[in-house]
PDB file of N, CA and C in Angstrom:
ATOM      1  N   MET A  14     246.385 -18.833 178.895  1.00 88.00           N
ATOM      2  CA  MET A  14     247.003 -17.563 179.196  1.00 88.00           C
ATOM      3  C   MET A  14     248.328 -17.470 178.434  1.00 88.00           C
ATOM      4  N   ARG A  15     248.558 -16.320 177.826  1.00 96.00           N
ATOM      5  CA  ARG A  15     249.760 -16.063 177.035  1.00 96.00           C
ATOM      6  C   ARG A  15     250.703 -15.142 177.821  1.00 96.00           C
ATOM      7  N   LEU A  16     251.945 -15.074 177.385  1.00 98.00           N
ATOM      8  CA  LEU A  16     252.954 -14.195 177.983  1.00 98.00           C
ATOM      9  C   LEU A  16     253.084 -14.438 179.490  1.00 98.00           C
ATOM     10  N   GLU A  17     252.978 -15.688 179.874  1.00 98.00           N
ATOM     11  CA  GLU A  17     252.935 -16.059 181.289  1.00 98.00           C
ATOM     12  C   GLU A  17     254.239 -15.736 182.027  1.00 98.00           C
ATOM     13  N   LYS A  18     255.385 -15.973 181.393  1.00 98.00           N
ATOM     14  CA  LYS A  18     256.665 -15.688 182.044  1.00 98.00           C
ATOM     15  C   LYS A  18     256.816 -14.190 182.324  1.00 98.00           C
ATOM     16  N   ILE A  19     256.385 -13.374 181.387  1.00 98.00           N
ATOM     17  CA  ILE A  19     256.459 -11.926 181.580  1.00 98.00           C
ATOM     18  C   ILE A  19     255.506 -11.497 182.682  1.00 98.00           C
ATOM     19  N   GLN A  20     254.304 -12.070 182.713  1.00 98.00           N
ATOM     20  CA  GLN A  20     253.363 -11.749 183.782  1.00 98.00           C
ATOM     21  C   GLN A  20     253.949 -12.111 185.147  1.00 98.00           C
ATOM     22  N   ASN A  21     254.601 -13.260 185.231  1.00 98.00           N
ATOM     23  CA  ASN A  21     255.212 -13.672 186.499  1.00 98.00           C
ATOM     24  C   ASN A  21     256.302 -12.699 186.932  1.00 98.00           C
ATOM     25  N   LEU A  22     257.111 -12.227 185.988  1.00 98.00           N
ATOM     26  CA  LEU A  22     258.160 -11.267 186.317  1.00 98.00           C
ATOM     27  C   LEU A  22     257.551  -9.948 186.799  1.00 98.00           C
ATOM     28  N   LEU A  23     256.495  -9.496 186.144  1.00 98.00           N
ATOM     29  CA  LEU A  23     255.830  -8.269 186.579  1.00 98.00           C
ATOM     30  C   LEU A  23     255.294  -8.419 188.000  1.00 98.00           C
ATOM     31  N   LYS A  24     254.747  -9.579 188.314  1.00 98.00           N
ATOM     32  CA  LYS A  24     254.261  -9.840 189.676  1.00 98.00           C
ATOM     33  C   LYS A  24     255.420  -9.834 190.667  1.00 98.00           C
ATOM     34  N   GLU A  25     256.533 -10.475 190.318  1.00 97.00           N
ATOM     35  CA  GLU A  25     257.714 -10.506 191.188  1.00 97.00           C
ATOM     36  C   GLU A  25     258.219  -9.102 191.490  1.00 97.00           C
ATOM     37  N   LYS A  26     258.145  -8.220 190.493  1.00 95.00           N
ATOM     38  CA  LYS A  26     258.611  -6.848 190.660  1.00 95.00           C
ATOM     39  C   LYS A  26     257.528  -5.941 191.239  1.00 95.00           C
ATOM     40  N   SER A  27     256.367  -6.527 191.577  1.00 96.00           N
ATOM     41  CA  SER A  27     255.226  -5.786 192.148  1.00 96.00           C
ATOM     42  C   SER A  27     254.758  -4.652 191.239  1.00 96.00           C
ATOM     43  N   LEU A  28     254.774  -4.896 189.943  1.00 96.00           N
ATOM     44  CA  LEU A  28     254.284  -3.919 188.971  1.00 96.00           C
ATOM     45  C   LEU A  28     252.857  -4.288 188.570  1.00 96.00           C
ATOM     46  N   GLU A  29     251.969  -3.319 188.650  1.00 97.00           N
ATOM     47  CA  GLU A  29     250.596  -3.552 188.214  1.00 97.00           C
ATOM     48  C   GLU A  29     250.557  -3.603 186.693  1.00 97.00           C
ATOM     49  N   PHE A  30     249.701  -4.444 186.156  1.00 98.00           N
ATOM     50  CA  PHE A  30     249.575  -4.564 184.710  1.00 98.00           C
ATOM     51  C   PHE A  30     248.160  -4.981 184.354  1.00 98.00           C
ATOM     52  N   GLN A  31     247.822  -4.748 183.105  1.00 98.00           N
ATOM     53  CA  GLN A  31     246.550  -5.189 182.555  1.00 98.00           C
ATOM     54  C   GLN A  31     246.852  -6.246 181.500  1.00 98.00           C
ATOM     55  N   TYR A  32     246.150  -7.371 181.593  1.00 98.00           N
ATOM     56  CA  TYR A  32     246.311  -8.448 180.619  1.00 98.00           C
ATOM     57  C   TYR A  32     244.975  -8.668 179.927  1.00 98.00           C
ATOM     58  N   ASN A  33     245.022  -8.783 178.623  1.00 98.00           N
ATOM     59  CA  ASN A  33     243.850  -9.126 177.823  1.00 98.00           C
ATOM     60  C   ASN A  33     244.262 -10.182 176.817  1.00 98.00           C
ATOM     61  N   GLU A  34     243.303 -10.952 176.390  1.00 97.00           N
ATOM     62  CA  GLU A  34     243.550 -11.937 175.353  1.00 97.00           C
ATOM     63  C   GLU A  34     242.393 -11.900 174.369  1.00 97.00           C
ATOM     64  N   VAL A  35     242.731 -11.695 173.117  1.00 96.00           N
ATOM     65  CA  VAL A  35     241.738 -11.633 172.049  1.00 96.00           C
ATOM     66  C   VAL A  35     242.226 -12.484 170.897  1.00 96.00           C
ATOM     67  N   GLY A  36     241.405 -13.401 170.451  1.00 94.00           N
ATOM     68  CA  GLY A  36     241.771 -14.238 169.317  1.00 94.00           C
ATOM     69  C   GLY A  36     243.015 -15.070 169.569  1.00 94.00           C
ATOM     70  N   GLY A  37     243.256 -15.430 170.833  1.00 96.00           N
ATOM     71  CA  GLY A  37     244.421 -16.239 171.164  1.00 96.00           C
ATOM     72  C   GLY A  37     245.717 -15.462 171.318  1.00 96.00           C
ATOM     73  N   CYS A  38     245.676 -14.145 171.163  1.00 97.00           N
ATOM     74  CA  CYS A  38     246.862 -13.293 171.301  1.00 97.00           C
ATOM     75  C   CYS A  38     246.795 -12.521 172.611  1.00 97.00           C
ATOM     76  N   GLY A  39     247.893 -12.547 173.373  1.00 98.00           N
ATOM     77  CA  GLY A  39     247.949 -11.845 174.650  1.00 98.00           C
ATOM     78  C   GLY A  39     248.379 -10.404 174.486  1.00 98.00           C
ATOM     79  N   SER A  40     247.953  -9.589 175.440  1.00 98.00           N
ATOM     80  CA  SER A  40     248.281  -8.171 175.433  1.00 98.00           C
ATOM     81  C   SER A  40     248.552  -7.729 176.867  1.00 98.00           C
ATOM     82  N   LEU A  41     249.704  -7.111 177.093  1.00 98.00           N
ATOM     83  CA  LEU A  41     250.074  -6.585 178.406  1.00 98.00           C
ATOM     84  C   LEU A  41     250.328  -5.085 178.304  1.00 98.00           C
ATOM     85  N   ASP A  42     249.804  -4.347 179.271  1.00 98.00           N
ATOM     86  CA  ASP A  42     250.053  -2.917 179.392  1.00 98.00           C
ATOM     87  C   ASP A  42     250.443  -2.651 180.840  1.00 98.00           C
ATOM     88  N   PHE A  43     251.516  -1.876 181.045  1.00 98.00           N
ATOM     89  CA  PHE A  43     251.976  -1.576 182.397  1.00 98.00           C
ATOM     90  C   PHE A  43     252.845  -0.328 182.372  1.00 98.00           C
ATOM     91  N   ASP A  44     253.067   0.254 183.544  1.00 96.00           N
ATOM     92  CA  ASP A  44     253.948   1.407 183.690  1.00 96.00           C
ATOM     93  C   ASP A  44     255.161   1.007 184.510  1.00 96.00           C
ATOM     94  N   TYR A  45     256.304   1.578 184.160  1.00 95.00           N
ATOM     95  CA  TYR A  45     257.522   1.387 184.941  1.00 95.00           C
ATOM     96  C   TYR A  45     258.245   2.722 184.989  1.00 95.00           C
ATOM     97  N   ARG A  46     258.445   3.228 186.187  1.00 93.00           N
ATOM     98  CA  ARG A  46     259.090   4.526 186.406  1.00 93.00           C
ATOM     99  C   ARG A  46     258.445   5.637 185.591  1.00 93.00           C
ATOM    100  N   GLY A  47     257.121   5.606 185.555  1.00 93.00           N
ATOM    101  CA  GLY A  47     256.359   6.667 184.895  1.00 93.00           C
ATOM    102  C   GLY A  47     256.245   6.546 183.385  1.00 93.00           C
ATOM    103  N   VAL A  48     256.802   5.496 182.812  1.00 94.00           N
ATOM    104  CA  VAL A  48     256.743   5.298 181.360  1.00 94.00           C
ATOM    105  C   VAL A  48     255.758   4.165 181.061  1.00 94.00           C
ATOM    106  N   PRO A  49     254.781   4.413 180.182  1.00 96.00           N
ATOM    107  CA  PRO A  49     253.853   3.339 179.812  1.00 96.00           C
ATOM    108  C   PRO A  49     254.499   2.376 178.806  1.00 96.00           C
ATOM    109  N   TYR A  50     254.371   1.086 179.076  1.00 97.00           N
ATOM    110  CA  TYR A  50     254.912   0.043 178.201  1.00 97.00           C
ATOM    111  C   TYR A  50     253.790  -0.874 177.744  1.00 97.00           C
ATOM    112  N   HIS A  51     254.024  -1.521 176.605  1.00 98.00           N
ATOM    113  CA  HIS A  51     253.052  -2.496 176.100  1.00 98.00           C
ATOM    114  C   HIS A  51     253.776  -3.654 175.426  1.00 98.00           C
ATOM    115  N   ILE A  52     253.109  -4.781 175.446  1.00 98.00           N
ATOM    116  CA  ILE A  52     253.553  -5.980 174.729  1.00 98.00           C
ATOM    117  C   ILE A  52     252.293  -6.563 174.109  1.00 98.00           C
ATOM    118  N   TRP A  53     252.142  -6.434 172.816  1.00 98.00           N
ATOM    119  CA  TRP A  53     250.939  -6.862 172.119  1.00 98.00           C
ATOM    120  C   TRP A  53     251.290  -7.962 171.122  1.00 98.00           C
ATOM    121  N   GLU A  54     250.782  -9.152 171.362  1.00 98.00           N
ATOM    122  CA  GLU A  54     251.038 -10.278 170.462  1.00 98.00           C
ATOM    123  C   GLU A  54     250.186 -10.187 169.204  1.00 98.00           C
ATOM    124  N   TYR A  55     250.711 -10.744 168.138  1.00 97.00           N
ATOM    125  CA  TYR A  55     249.951 -10.890 166.899  1.00 97.00           C
ATOM    126  C   TYR A  55     250.375 -12.192 166.226  1.00 97.00           C
ATOM    127  N   GLN A  56     249.546 -12.633 165.329  1.00 96.00           N
ATOM    128  CA  GLN A  56     249.880 -13.834 164.563  1.00 96.00           C
ATOM    129  C   GLN A  56     249.631 -13.537 163.088  1.00 96.00           C
ATOM    130  N   GLU A  57     250.703 -13.180 162.405  1.00 91.00           N
ATOM    131  CA  GLU A  57     250.686 -12.908 160.965  1.00 91.00           C
ATOM    132  C   GLU A  57     251.896 -13.618 160.376  1.00 91.00           C
ATOM    133  N   ASN A  58     251.685 -14.656 159.645  1.00 89.00           N
ATOM    134  CA  ASN A  58     252.801 -15.452 159.107  1.00 89.00           C
ATOM    135  C   ASN A  58     253.745 -15.893 160.224  1.00 89.00           C
ATOM    136  N   GLY A  59     253.198 -16.261 161.350  1.00 94.00           N
ATOM    137  CA  GLY A  59     253.965 -16.650 162.534  1.00 94.00           C
ATOM    138  C   GLY A  59     253.655 -15.710 163.686  1.00 94.00           C
ATOM    139  N   TRP A  60     254.170 -16.066 164.855  1.00 97.00           N
ATOM    140  CA  TRP A  60     253.923 -15.267 166.058  1.00 97.00           C
ATOM    141  C   TRP A  60     254.928 -14.141 166.184  1.00 97.00           C
ATOM    142  N   GLY A  61     254.443 -13.026 166.749  1.00 98.00           N
ATOM    143  CA  GLY A  61     255.307 -11.896 167.027  1.00 98.00           C
ATOM    144  C   GLY A  61     254.641 -10.974 168.027  1.00 98.00           C
ATOM    145  N   VAL A  62     255.351  -9.925 168.423  1.00 98.00           N
ATOM    146  CA  VAL A  62     254.798  -8.904 169.305  1.00 98.00           C
ATOM    147  C   VAL A  62     255.209  -7.526 168.811  1.00 98.00           C
ATOM    148  N   GLU A  63     254.364  -6.566 169.112  1.00 98.00           N
ATOM    149  CA  GLU A  63     254.750  -5.167 169.013  1.00 98.00           C
ATOM    150  C   GLU A  63     254.988  -4.718 170.441  1.00 98.00           C
ATOM    151  N   THR A  64     256.114  -4.067 170.675  1.00 98.00           N
ATOM    152  CA  THR A  64     256.453  -3.655 172.036  1.00 98.00           C
ATOM    153  C   THR A  64     257.333  -2.415 172.025  1.00 98.00           C
ATOM    154  N   ASN A  65     257.336  -1.726 173.149  1.00 98.00           N
ATOM    155  CA  ASN A  65     258.249  -0.603 173.342  1.00 98.00           C
ATOM    156  C   ASN A  65     259.156  -0.849 174.554  1.00 98.00           C
ATOM    157  N   VAL A  66     259.278  -2.090 174.985  1.00 97.00           N
ATOM    158  CA  VAL A  66     260.051  -2.436 176.184  1.00 97.00           C
ATOM    159  C   VAL A  66     261.537  -2.093 176.026  1.00 97.00           C
ATOM    160  N   LYS A  67     262.095  -2.304 174.861  1.00 94.00           N
ATOM    161  CA  LYS A  67     263.525  -2.051 174.675  1.00 94.00           C
ATOM    162  C   LYS A  67     263.874  -0.569 174.590  1.00 94.00           C
ATOM    163  N   HIS A  68     262.978   0.232 173.992  1.00 90.00           N
ATOM    164  CA  HIS A  68     263.327   1.616 173.674  1.00 90.00           C
ATOM    165  C   HIS A  68     262.315   2.639 174.170  1.00 90.00           C
ATOM    166  N   GLY A  69     261.511   2.300 175.159  1.00 84.00           N
ATOM    167  CA  GLY A  69     260.576   3.254 175.759  1.00 84.00           C
ATOM    168  C   GLY A  69     259.577   3.843 174.791  1.00 84.00           C
ATOM    169  N   GLY A  70     259.917   4.922 174.116  1.00 82.00           N
ATOM    170  CA  GLY A  70     258.983   5.619 173.248  1.00 82.00           C
ATOM    171  C   GLY A  70     258.889   5.078 171.834  1.00 82.00           C
ATOM    172  N   CYS A  71     259.692   4.100 171.468  1.00 95.00           N
ATOM    173  CA  CYS A  71     259.696   3.580 170.097  1.00 95.00           C
ATOM    174  C   CYS A  71     259.168   2.153 170.057  1.00 95.00           C
ATOM    175  N   ASN A  72     258.199   1.920 169.201  1.00 97.00           N
ATOM    176  CA  ASN A  72     257.656   0.577 169.008  1.00 97.00           C
ATOM    177  C   ASN A  72     258.542  -0.218 168.064  1.00 97.00           C
ATOM    178  N   GLU A  73     258.614  -1.515 168.320  1.00 97.00           N
ATOM    179  CA  GLU A  73     259.306  -2.406 167.397  1.00 97.00           C
ATOM    180  C   GLU A  73     258.602  -3.751 167.401  1.00 97.00           C
ATOM    181  N   ASP A  74     258.748  -4.468 166.331  1.00 97.00           N
ATOM    182  CA  ASP A  74     258.213  -5.819 166.230  1.00 97.00           C
ATOM    183  C   ASP A  74     259.320  -6.816 166.533  1.00 97.00           C
ATOM    184  N   LEU A  75     258.984  -7.817 167.324  1.00 97.00           N
ATOM    185  CA  LEU A  75     259.912  -8.908 167.628  1.00 97.00           C
ATOM    186  C   LEU A  75     259.254 -10.216 167.225  1.00 97.00           C
ATOM    187  N   THR A  76     260.040 -11.126 166.676  1.00 97.00           N
ATOM    188  CA  THR A  76     259.541 -12.449 166.322  1.00 97.00           C
ATOM    189  C   THR A  76     260.495 -13.484 166.917  1.00 97.00           C
ATOM    190  N   GLY A  77     260.231 -14.735 166.673  1.00 96.00           N
ATOM    191  CA  GLY A  77     261.085 -15.787 167.237  1.00 96.00           C
ATOM    192  C   GLY A  77     260.764 -15.966 168.708  1.00 96.00           C
ATOM    193  N   ASP A  78     261.790 -16.073 169.537  1.00 97.00           N
ATOM    194  CA  ASP A  78     261.608 -16.272 170.974  1.00 97.00           C
ATOM    195  C   ASP A  78     261.492 -14.909 171.660  1.00 97.00           C
ATOM    196  N   TYR A  79     260.462 -14.162 171.285  1.00 97.00           N
ATOM    197  CA  TYR A  79     260.295 -12.788 171.759  1.00 97.00           C
ATOM    198  C   TYR A  79     260.070 -12.706 173.265  1.00 97.00           C
ATOM    199  N   GLU A  80     259.432 -13.701 173.866  1.00 98.00           N
ATOM    200  CA  GLU A  80     259.192 -13.635 175.309  1.00 98.00           C
ATOM    201  C   GLU A  80     260.517 -13.654 176.079  1.00 98.00           C
ATOM    202  N   GLU A  81     261.442 -14.509 175.691  1.00 97.00           N
ATOM    203  CA  GLU A  81     262.750 -14.561 176.349  1.00 97.00           C
ATOM    204  C   GLU A  81     263.540 -13.277 176.114  1.00 97.00           C
ATOM    205  N   GLU A  82     263.456 -12.735 174.920  1.00 97.00           N
ATOM    206  CA  GLU A  82     264.157 -11.492 174.593  1.00 97.00           C
ATOM    207  C   GLU A  82     263.660 -10.345 175.470  1.00 97.00           C
ATOM    208  N   ILE A  83     262.349 -10.264 175.636  1.00 98.00           N
ATOM    209  CA  ILE A  83     261.753  -9.221 176.481  1.00 98.00           C
ATOM    210  C   ILE A  83     262.115  -9.450 177.945  1.00 98.00           C
ATOM    211  N   LEU A  84     262.083 -10.690 178.388  1.00 97.00           N
ATOM    212  CA  LEU A  84     262.439 -10.999 179.782  1.00 97.00           C
ATOM    213  C   LEU A  84     263.858 -10.545 180.110  1.00 97.00           C
ATOM    214  N   GLN A  85     264.788 -10.737 179.199  1.00 97.00           N
ATOM    215  CA  GLN A  85     266.178 -10.350 179.443  1.00 97.00           C
ATOM    216  C   GLN A  85     266.296  -8.832 179.625  1.00 97.00           C
ATOM    217  N   VAL A  86     265.539  -8.081 178.849  1.00 96.00           N
ATOM    218  CA  VAL A  86     265.549  -6.625 178.991  1.00 96.00           C
ATOM    219  C   VAL A  86     264.953  -6.234 180.349  1.00 96.00           C
ATOM    220  N   MET A  87     263.812  -6.814 180.679  1.00 96.00           N
ATOM    221  CA  MET A  87     263.104  -6.427 181.895  1.00 96.00           C
ATOM    222  C   MET A  87     263.835  -6.869 183.162  1.00 96.00           C
ATOM    223  N   LYS A  88     264.591  -7.931 183.105  1.00 95.00           N
ATOM    224  CA  LYS A  88     265.336  -8.386 184.287  1.00 95.00           C
ATOM    225  C   LYS A  88     266.407  -7.380 184.685  1.00 95.00           C
ATOM    226  N   ASP A  89     266.884  -6.576 183.740  1.00 92.00           N
ATOM    227  CA  ASP A  89     267.902  -5.562 184.027  1.00 92.00           C
ATOM    228  C   ASP A  89     267.311  -4.274 184.613  1.00 92.00           C
ATOM    229  N   TRP A  90     265.995  -4.179 184.666  1.00 88.00           N
ATOM    230  CA  TRP A  90     265.372  -2.978 185.219  1.00 88.00           C
ATOM    231  C   TRP A  90     265.550  -2.928 186.700  1.00 88.00           C
TER     232      TRP A  90
END
């Protein structure tokens, strides 16, 4: 299972989410305050994610320790 820390935080906050894993990459989709969010992992020249967690309607790619970066944003919600 991928993105486990984020899944645990979503459970702690009682937010429903959908998790899928394809080709070893995790994918999370969930809503928060009526806004749909996603975290989609990919592996192209290293690991990364496409997500809109930081800016709601705008997608961005994160690399490096992306799970911790996303957790810090979501903990402030």
